[in-house]
PDB file of C-alpha atoms and ligand atoms in Angstrom:
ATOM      1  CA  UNK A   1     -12.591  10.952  -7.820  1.00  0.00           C
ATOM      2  CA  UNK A   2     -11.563  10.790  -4.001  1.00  0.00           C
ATOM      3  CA  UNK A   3     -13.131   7.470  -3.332  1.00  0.00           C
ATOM      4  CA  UNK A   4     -13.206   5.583   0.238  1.00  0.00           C
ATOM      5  CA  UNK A   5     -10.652   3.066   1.207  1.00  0.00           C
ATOM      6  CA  UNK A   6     -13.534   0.772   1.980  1.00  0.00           C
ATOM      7  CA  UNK A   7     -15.428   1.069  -1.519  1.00  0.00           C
ATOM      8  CA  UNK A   8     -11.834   0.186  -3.415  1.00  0.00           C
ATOM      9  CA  UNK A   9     -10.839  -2.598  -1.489  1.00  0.00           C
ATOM     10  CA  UNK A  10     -14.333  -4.104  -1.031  1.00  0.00           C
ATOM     11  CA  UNK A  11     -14.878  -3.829  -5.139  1.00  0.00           C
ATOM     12  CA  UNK A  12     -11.386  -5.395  -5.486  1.00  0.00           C
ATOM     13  CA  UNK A  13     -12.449  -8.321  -3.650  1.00  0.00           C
ATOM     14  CA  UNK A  14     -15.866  -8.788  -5.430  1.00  0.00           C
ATOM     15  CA  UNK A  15     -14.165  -8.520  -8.681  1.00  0.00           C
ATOM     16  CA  UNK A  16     -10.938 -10.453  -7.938  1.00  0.00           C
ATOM     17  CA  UNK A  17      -8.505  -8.000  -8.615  1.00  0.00           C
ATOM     18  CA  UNK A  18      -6.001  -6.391  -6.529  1.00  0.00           C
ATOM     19  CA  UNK A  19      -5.753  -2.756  -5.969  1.00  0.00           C
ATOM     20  CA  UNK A  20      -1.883  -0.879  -6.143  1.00  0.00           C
ATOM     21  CA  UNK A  21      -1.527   0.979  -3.178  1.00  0.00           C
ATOM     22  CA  UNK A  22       1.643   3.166  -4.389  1.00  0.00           C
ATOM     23  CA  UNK A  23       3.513   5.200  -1.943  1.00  0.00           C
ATOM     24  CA  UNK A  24       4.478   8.266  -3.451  1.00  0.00           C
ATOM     25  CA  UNK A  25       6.938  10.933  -2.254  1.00  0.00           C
ATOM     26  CA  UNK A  26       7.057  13.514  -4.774  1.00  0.00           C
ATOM     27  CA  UNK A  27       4.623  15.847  -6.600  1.00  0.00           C
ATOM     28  CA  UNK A  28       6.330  13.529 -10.142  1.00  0.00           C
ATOM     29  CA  UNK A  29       5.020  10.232  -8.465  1.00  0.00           C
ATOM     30  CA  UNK A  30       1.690  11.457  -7.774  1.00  0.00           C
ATOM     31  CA  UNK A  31       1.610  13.050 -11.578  1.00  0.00           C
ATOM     32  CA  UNK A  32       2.944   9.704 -12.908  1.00  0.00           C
ATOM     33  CA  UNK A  33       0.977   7.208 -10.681  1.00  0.00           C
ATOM     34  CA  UNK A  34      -2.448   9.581 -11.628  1.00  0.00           C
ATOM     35  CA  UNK A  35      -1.584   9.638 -15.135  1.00  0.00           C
ATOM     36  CA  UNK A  36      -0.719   5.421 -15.266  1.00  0.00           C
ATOM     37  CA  UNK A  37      -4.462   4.962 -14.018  1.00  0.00           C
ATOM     38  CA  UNK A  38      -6.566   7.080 -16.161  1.00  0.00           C
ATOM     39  CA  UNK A  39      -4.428   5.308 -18.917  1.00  0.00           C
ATOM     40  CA  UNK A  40      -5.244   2.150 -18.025  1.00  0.00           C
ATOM     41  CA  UNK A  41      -8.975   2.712 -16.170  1.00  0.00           C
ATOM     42  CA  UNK A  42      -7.521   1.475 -12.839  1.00  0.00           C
ATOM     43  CA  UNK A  43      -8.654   2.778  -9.270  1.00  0.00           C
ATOM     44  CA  UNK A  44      -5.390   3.467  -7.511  1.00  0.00           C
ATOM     45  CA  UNK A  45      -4.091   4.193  -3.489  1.00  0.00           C
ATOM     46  CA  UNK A  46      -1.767   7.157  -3.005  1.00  0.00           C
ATOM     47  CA  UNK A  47      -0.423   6.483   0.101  1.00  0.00           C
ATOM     48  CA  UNK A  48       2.261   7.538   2.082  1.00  0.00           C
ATOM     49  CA  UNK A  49       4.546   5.580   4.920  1.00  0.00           C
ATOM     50  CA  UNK A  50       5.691   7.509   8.118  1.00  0.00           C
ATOM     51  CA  UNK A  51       9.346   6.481   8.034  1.00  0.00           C
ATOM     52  CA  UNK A  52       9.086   8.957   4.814  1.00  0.00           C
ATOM     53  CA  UNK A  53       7.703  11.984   6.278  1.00  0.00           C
ATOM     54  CA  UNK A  54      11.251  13.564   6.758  1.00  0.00           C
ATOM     55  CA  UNK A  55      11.719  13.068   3.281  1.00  0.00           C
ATOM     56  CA  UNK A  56       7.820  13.636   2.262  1.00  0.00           C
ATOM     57  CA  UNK A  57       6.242  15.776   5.240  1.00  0.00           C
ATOM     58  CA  UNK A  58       2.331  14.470   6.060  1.00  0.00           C
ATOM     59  CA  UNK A  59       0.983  17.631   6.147  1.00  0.00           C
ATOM     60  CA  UNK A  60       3.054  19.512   2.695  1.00  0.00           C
ATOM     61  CA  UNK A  61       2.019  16.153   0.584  1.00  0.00           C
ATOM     62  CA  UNK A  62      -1.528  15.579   1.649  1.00  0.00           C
ATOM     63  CA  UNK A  63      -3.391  18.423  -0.574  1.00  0.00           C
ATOM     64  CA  UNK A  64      -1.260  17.045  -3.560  1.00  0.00           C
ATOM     65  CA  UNK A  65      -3.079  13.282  -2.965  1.00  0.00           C
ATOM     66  CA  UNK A  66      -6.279  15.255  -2.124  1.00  0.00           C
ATOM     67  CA  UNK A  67      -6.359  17.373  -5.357  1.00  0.00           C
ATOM     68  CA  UNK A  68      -4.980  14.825  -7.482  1.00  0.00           C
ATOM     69  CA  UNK A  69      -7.625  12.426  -6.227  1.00  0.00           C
ATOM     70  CA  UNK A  70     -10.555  14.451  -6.743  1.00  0.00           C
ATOM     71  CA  UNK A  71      -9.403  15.597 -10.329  1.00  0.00           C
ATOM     72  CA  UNK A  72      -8.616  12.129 -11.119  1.00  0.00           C
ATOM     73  CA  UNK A  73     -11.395  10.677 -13.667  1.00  0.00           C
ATOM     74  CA  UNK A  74     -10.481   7.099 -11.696  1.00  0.00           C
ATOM     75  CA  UNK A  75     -11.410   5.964  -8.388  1.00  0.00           C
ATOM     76  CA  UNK A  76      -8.193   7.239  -5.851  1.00  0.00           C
ATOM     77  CA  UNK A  77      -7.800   6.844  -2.506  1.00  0.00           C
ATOM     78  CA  UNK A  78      -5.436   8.742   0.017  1.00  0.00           C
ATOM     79  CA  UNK A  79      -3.922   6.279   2.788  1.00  0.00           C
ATOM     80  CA  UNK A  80      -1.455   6.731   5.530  1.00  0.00           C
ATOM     81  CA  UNK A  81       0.831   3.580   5.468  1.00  0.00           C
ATOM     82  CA  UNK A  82       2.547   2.471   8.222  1.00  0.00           C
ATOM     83  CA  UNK A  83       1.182   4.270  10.624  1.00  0.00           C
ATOM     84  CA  UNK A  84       3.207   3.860  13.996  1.00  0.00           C
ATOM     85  CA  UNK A  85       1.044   5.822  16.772  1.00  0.00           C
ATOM     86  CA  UNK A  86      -1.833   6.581  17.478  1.00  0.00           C
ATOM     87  CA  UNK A  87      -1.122  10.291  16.840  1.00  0.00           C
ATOM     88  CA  UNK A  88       0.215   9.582  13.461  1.00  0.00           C
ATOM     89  CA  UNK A  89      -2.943   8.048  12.540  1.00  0.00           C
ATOM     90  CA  UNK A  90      -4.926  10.959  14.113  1.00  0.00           C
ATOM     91  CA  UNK A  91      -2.888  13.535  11.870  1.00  0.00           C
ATOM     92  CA  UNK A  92      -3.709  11.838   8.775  1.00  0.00           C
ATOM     93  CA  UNK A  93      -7.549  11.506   9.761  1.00  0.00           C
ATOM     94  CA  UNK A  94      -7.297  15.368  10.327  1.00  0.00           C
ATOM     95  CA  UNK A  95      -5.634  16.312   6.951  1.00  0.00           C
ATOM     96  CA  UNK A  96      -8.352  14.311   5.024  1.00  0.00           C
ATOM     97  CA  UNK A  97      -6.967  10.873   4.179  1.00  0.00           C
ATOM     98  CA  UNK A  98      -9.683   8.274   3.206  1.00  0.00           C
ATOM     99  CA  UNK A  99      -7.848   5.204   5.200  1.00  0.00           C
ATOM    100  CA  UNK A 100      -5.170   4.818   8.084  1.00  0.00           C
ATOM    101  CA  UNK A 101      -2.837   1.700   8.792  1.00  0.00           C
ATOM    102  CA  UNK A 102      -1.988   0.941  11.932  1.00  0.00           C
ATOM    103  CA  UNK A 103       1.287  -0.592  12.277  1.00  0.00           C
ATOM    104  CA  UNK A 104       1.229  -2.770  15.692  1.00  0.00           C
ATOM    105  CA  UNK A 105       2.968  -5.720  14.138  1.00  0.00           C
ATOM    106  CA  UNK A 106       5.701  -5.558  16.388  1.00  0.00           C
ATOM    107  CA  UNK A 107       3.858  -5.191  19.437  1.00  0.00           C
ATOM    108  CA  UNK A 108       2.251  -8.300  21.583  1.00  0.00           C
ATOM    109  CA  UNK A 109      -1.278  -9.807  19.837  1.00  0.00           C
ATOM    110  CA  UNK A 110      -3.210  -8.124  22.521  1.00  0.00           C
ATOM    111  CA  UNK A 111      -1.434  -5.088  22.647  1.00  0.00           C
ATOM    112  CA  UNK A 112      -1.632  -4.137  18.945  1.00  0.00           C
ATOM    113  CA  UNK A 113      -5.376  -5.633  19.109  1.00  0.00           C
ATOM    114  CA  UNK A 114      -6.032  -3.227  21.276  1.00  0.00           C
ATOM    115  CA  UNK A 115      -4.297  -0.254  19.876  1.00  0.00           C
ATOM    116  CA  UNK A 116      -5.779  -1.434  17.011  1.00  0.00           C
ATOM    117  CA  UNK A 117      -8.949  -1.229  17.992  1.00  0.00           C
ATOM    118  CA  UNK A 118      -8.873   2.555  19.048  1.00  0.00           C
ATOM    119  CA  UNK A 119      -7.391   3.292  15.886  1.00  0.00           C
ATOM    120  CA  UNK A 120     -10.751   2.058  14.480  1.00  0.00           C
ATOM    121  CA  UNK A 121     -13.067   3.615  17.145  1.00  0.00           C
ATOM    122  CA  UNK A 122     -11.451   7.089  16.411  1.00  0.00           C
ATOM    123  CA  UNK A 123     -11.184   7.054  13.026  1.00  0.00           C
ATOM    124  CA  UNK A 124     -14.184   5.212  11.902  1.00  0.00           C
ATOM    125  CA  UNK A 125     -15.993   8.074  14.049  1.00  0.00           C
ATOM    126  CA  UNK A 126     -14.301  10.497  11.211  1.00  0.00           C
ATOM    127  CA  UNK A 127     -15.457   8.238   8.715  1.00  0.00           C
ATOM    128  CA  UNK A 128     -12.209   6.980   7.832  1.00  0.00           C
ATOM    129  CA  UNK A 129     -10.848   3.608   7.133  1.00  0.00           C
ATOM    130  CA  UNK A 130      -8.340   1.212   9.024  1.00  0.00           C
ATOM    131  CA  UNK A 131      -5.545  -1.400   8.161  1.00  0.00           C
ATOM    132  CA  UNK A 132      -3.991  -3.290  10.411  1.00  0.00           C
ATOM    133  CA  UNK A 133      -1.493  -5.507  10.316  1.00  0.00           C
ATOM    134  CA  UNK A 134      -0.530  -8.786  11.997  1.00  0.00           C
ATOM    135  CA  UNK A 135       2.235 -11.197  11.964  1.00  0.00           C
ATOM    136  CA  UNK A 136       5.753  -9.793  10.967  1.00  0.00           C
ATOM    137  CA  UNK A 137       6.558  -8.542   7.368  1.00  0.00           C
ATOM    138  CA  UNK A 138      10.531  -8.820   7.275  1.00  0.00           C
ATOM    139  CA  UNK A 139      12.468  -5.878   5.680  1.00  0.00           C
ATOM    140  CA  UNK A 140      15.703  -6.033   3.292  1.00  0.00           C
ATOM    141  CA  UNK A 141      16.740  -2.787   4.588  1.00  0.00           C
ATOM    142  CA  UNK A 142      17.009  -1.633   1.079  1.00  0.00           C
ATOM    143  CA  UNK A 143      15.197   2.151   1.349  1.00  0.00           C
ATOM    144  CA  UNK A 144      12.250   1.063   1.256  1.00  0.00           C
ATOM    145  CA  UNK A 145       9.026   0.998   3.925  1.00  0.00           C
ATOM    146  CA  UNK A 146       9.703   0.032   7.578  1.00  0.00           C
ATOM    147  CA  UNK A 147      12.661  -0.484   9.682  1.00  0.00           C
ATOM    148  CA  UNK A 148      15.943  -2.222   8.835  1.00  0.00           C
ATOM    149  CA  UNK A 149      14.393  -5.042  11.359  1.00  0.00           C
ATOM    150  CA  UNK A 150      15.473  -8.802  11.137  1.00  0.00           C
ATOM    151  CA  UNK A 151      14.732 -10.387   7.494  1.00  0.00           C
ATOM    152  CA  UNK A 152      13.224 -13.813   9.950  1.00  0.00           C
ATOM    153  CA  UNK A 153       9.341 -12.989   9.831  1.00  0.00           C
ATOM    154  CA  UNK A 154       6.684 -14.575  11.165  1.00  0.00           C
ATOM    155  CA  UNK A 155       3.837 -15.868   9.359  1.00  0.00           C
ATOM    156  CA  UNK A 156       0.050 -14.753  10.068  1.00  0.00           C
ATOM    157  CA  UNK A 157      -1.779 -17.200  12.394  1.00  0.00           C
ATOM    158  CA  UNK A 158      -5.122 -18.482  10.880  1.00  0.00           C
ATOM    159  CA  UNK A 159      -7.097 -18.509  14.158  1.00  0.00           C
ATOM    160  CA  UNK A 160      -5.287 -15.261  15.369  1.00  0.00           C
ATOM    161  CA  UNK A 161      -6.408 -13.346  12.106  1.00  0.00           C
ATOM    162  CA  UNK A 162     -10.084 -14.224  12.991  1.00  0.00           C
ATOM    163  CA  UNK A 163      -9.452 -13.171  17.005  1.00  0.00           C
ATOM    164  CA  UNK A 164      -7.811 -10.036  15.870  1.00  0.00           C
ATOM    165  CA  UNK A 165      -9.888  -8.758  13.185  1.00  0.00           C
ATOM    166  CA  UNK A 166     -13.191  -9.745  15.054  1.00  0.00           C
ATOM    167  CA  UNK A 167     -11.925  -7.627  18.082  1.00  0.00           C
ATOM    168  CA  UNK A 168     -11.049  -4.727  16.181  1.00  0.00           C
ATOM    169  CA  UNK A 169     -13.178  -4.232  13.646  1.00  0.00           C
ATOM    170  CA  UNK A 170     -10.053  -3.419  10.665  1.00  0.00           C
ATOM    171  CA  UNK A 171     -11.342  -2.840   7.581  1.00  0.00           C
ATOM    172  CA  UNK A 172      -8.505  -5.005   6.025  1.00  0.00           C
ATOM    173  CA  UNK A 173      -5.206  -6.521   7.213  1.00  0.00           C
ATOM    174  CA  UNK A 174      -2.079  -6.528   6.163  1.00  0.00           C
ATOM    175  CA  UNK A 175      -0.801 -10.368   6.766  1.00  0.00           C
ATOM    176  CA  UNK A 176       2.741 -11.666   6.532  1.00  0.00           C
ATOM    177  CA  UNK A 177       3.175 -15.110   4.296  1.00  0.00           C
ATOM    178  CA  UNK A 178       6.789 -14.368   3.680  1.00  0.00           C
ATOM    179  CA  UNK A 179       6.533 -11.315   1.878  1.00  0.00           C
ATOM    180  CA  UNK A 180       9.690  -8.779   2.393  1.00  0.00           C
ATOM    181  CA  UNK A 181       9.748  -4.651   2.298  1.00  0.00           C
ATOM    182  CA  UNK A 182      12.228  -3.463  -0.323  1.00  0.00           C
ATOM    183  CA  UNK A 183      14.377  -4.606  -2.727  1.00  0.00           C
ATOM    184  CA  UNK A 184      14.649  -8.000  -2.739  1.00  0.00           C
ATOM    185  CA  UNK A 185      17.945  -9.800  -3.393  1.00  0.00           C
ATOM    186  CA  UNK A 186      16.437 -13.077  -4.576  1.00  0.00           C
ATOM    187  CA  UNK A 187      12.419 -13.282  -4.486  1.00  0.00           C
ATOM    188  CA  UNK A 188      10.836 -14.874  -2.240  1.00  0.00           C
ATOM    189  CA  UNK A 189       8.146 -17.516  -2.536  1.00  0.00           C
ATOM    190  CA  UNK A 190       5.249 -16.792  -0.867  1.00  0.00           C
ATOM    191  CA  UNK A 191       3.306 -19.432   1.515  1.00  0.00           C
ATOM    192  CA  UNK A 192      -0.094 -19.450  -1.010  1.00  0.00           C
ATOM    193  CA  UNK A 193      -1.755 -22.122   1.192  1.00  0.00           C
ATOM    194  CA  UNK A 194      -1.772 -20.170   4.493  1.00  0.00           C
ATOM    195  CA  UNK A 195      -2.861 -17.122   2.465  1.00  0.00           C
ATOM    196  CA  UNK A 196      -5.604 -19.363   1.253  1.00  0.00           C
ATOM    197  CA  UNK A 197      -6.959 -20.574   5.043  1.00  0.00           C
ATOM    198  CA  UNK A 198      -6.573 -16.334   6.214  1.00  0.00           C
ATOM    199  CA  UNK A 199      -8.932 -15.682   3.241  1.00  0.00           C
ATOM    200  CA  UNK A 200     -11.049 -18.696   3.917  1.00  0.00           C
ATOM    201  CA  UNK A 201     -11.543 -17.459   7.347  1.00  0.00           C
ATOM    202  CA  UNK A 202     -12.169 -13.769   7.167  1.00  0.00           C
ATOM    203  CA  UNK A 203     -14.471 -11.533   4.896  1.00  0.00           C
ATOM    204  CA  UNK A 204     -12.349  -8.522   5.049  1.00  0.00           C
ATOM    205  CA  UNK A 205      -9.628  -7.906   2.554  1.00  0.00           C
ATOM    206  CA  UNK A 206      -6.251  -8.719   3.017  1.00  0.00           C
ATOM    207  CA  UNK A 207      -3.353  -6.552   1.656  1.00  0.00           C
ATOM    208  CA  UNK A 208      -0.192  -7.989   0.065  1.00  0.00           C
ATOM    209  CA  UNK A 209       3.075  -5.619   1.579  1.00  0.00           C
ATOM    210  CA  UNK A 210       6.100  -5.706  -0.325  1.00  0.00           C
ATOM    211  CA  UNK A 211       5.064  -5.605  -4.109  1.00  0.00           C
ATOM    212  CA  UNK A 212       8.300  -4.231  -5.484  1.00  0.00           C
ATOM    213  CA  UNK A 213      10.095  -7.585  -5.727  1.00  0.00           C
ATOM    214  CA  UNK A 214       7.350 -10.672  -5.463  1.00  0.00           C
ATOM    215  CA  UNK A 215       7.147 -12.581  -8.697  1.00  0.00           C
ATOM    216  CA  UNK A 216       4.424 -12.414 -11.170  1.00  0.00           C
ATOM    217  CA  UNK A 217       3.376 -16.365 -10.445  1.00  0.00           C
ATOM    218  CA  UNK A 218       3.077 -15.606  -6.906  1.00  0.00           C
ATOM    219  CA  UNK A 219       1.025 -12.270  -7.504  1.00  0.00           C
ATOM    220  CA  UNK A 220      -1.294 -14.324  -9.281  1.00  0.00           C
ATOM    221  CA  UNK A 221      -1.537 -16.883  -6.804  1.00  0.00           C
ATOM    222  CA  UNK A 222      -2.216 -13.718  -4.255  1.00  0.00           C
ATOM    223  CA  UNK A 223      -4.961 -11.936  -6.044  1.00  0.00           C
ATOM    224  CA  UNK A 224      -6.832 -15.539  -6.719  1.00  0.00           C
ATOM    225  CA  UNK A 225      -6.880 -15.907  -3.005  1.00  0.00           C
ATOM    226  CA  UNK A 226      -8.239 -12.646  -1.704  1.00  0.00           C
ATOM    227  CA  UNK A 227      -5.423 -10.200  -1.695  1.00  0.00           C
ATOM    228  CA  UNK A 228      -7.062  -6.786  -2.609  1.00  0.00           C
ATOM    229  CA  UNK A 229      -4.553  -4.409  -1.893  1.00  0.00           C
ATOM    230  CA  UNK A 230      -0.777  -4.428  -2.872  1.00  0.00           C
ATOM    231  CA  UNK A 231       1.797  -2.143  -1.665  1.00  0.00           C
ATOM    232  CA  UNK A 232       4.603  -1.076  -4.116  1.00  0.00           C
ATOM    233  CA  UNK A 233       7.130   1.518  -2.724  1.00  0.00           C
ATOM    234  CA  UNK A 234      10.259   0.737  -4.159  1.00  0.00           C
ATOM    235  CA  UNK A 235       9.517  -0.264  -7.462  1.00  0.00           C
ATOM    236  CA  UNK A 236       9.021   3.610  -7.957  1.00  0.00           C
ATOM    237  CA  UNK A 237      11.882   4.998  -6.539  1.00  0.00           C
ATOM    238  CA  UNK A 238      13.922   2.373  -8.284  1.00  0.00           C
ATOM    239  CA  UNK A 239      12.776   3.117 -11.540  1.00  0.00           C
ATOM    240  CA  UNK A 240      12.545   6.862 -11.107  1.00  0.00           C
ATOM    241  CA  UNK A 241      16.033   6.790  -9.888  1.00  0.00           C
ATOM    242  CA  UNK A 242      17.505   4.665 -13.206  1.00  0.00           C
ATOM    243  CA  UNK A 243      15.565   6.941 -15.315  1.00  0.00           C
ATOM    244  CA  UNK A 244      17.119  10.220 -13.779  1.00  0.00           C
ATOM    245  CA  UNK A 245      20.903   8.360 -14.131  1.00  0.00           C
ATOM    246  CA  UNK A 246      20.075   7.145 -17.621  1.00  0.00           C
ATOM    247  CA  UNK A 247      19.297  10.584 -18.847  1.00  0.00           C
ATOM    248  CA  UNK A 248      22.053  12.138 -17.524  1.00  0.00           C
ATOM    249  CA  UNK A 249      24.328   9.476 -18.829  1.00  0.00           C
ATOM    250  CA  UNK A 250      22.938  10.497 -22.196  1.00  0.00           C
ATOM    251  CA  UNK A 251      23.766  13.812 -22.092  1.00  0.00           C
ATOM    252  CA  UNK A 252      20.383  15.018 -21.304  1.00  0.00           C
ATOM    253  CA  UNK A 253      20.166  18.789 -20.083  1.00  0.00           C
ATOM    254  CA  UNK A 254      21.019  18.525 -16.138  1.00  0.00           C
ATOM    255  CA  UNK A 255      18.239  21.215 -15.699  1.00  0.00           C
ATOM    256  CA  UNK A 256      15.739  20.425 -13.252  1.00  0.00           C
ATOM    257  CA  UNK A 257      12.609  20.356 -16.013  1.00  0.00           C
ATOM    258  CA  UNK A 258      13.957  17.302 -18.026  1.00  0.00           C
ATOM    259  CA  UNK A 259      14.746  15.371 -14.639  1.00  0.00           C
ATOM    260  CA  UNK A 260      11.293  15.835 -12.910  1.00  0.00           C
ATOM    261  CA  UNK A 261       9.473  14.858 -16.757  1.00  0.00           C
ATOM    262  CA  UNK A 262      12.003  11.712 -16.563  1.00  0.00           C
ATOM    263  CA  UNK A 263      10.508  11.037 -12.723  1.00  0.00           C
ATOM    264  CA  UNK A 264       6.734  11.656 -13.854  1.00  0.00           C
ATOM    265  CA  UNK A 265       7.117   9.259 -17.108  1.00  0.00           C
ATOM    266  CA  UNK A 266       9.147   6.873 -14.539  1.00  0.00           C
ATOM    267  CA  UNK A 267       6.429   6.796 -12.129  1.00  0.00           C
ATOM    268  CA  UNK A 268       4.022   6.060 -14.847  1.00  0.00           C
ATOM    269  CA  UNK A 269       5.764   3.514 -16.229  1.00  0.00           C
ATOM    270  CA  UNK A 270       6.316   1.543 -12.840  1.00  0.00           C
ATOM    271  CA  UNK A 271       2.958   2.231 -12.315  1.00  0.00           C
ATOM    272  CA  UNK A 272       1.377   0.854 -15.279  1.00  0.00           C
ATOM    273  CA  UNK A 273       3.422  -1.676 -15.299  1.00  0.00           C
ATOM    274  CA  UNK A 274       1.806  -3.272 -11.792  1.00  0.00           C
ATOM    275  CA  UNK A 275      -2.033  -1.895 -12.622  1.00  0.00           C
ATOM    276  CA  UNK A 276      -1.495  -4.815 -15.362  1.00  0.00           C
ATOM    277  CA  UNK A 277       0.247  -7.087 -13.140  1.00  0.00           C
ATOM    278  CA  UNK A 278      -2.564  -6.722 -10.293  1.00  0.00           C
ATOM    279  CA  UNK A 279      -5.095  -7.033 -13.282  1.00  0.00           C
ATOM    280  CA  UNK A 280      -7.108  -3.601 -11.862  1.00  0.00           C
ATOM    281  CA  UNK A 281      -6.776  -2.345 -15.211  1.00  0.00           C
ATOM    282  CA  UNK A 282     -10.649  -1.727 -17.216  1.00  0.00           C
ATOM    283  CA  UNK A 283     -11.915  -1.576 -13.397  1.00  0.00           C
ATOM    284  CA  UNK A 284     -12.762   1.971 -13.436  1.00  0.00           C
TER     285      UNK A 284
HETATM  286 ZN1   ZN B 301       4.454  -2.262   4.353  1.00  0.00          ZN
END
């Protein structure tokens, strides 16, 4: 079922669980991240990041999320991640997504309030959902979401979340407690205690970026203090990618059939594999 951003995220945060947000980039991770939550009775998030359209155009991959979402016997929704315009957010209103984030992270606090809080006048109009981020997620420059920017990030203010979230409106924010994009080359710990005061402070839910390399204790720690959305990119592109080179190195059949089944059982795998880490799984 094609479920709102808002009725995911909001159950997520009743419940205590955290919802994977999984950016797929093929019709095989869609097939694989679809198939991972009817196993497991999980709501999921398709979702897509704008630094992969060349790769993954908008407009070819949104009625594959749409149609897999509605066939889907599990709550899905369809999100455009990373949004970094106004018109990119605009698009993906127009082609049917459920949610849009805005990405003004980089900009000046009021500036990306107040682009911000556009986003959320024009889409909310459509019916459609908004994330927002604030403070600065850092990136490893390993593929994954985002620019290669500077790895030095800059934690979410307490009292800025409240200013920011009041004056947009977001339906949840993306927060940086020292979280990275990408593949991580040692994992990070997370500041839990400023995560706690954000949560303390707000009612909306807050979304974990960088899921692909966090560990399990500090996942945990996240989803016991109000993180209801978690973003995992390169988890799936990683695993996909070792299962393809595995098979091959095997002597599998180098036909394109056995390497898109060893992507879609990849993708479900990777998939799975966080549903039970984010404990979403028996939700739906
Ligand atoms: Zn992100």
């Amino acid at each position: 079922m094609l479920i709102p951003f808002r009725e995911i995220t909001r159950d997520a945060l009743r419940r205590r669980y955290a919802v994977g947000a999984f950016n797929c980039l093929s019709v095989e991770n869609v097939m694989g991240a679809v198939a991972a939550a009817e196993e497991l009775h999980s709501p999921i998030i398709l979702q897509l990041a704008e630094v992969q359209f060349p790769e993954a155009p908008m407009e070819l991959m949104a009625p594959v999320f749409l149609r897999a979402a509605r066939d889907a016997k599990v709550p899905v929704a369809v999100h455009l991640d990373h949004g970094r315009s106004i018109e990119t957010c605009i698009r993906a209103v127009r082609e049917g997504f459920t949610s849009v984030m805005f990405d003004g992270a980089e900009l000046p606090f009021e500036e990306n309030a107040e682009q911000t809080r556009l986003v959320v006048r024009l889409a909310h109009a459509a019916g459609v959902d908004v994330e927002a981020e604030l403070g600065r997620v850092g990136d490893t420059g390993f593929g994954g979401e985002g620019t290669a920017a500077a790895a030095a990030d800059v934690f979410t203010d307490v009292e800025e979340s409240a200013r920011f979230i009041a004056r947009t409106g977001t339906d949840a924010l993306a927060i940086a407690i020292g979280n990275l994009h990408g593949r991580y080359t040692a994992t990070p710990r997370l500041n839990i205690a400023r995560l706690r005061e954000i949560h303390a402070r707000n009612a909306v839910p807050l979304v974990l970026h960088g899921g692909s390399g966090t560990s399990e204790e500090d996942f945990k720690a996240c989803i016991r203090n109000g993180i209801c959305k978690i973003n995992v990119a390169t988890a799936i592109q990683i695993a996909a990618a070792e299962a393809v080179a595995e098979y091959l190195a095997r002597g599998g059949s180098p036909g394109y059939i056995g390497i898109k089944r060893r992507i879609i059982e990849a993708s479900q795998r990777a998939v799975a594999e966080h549903i039970q880490l984010f404990e979403s799984d028996g939700k739906a």
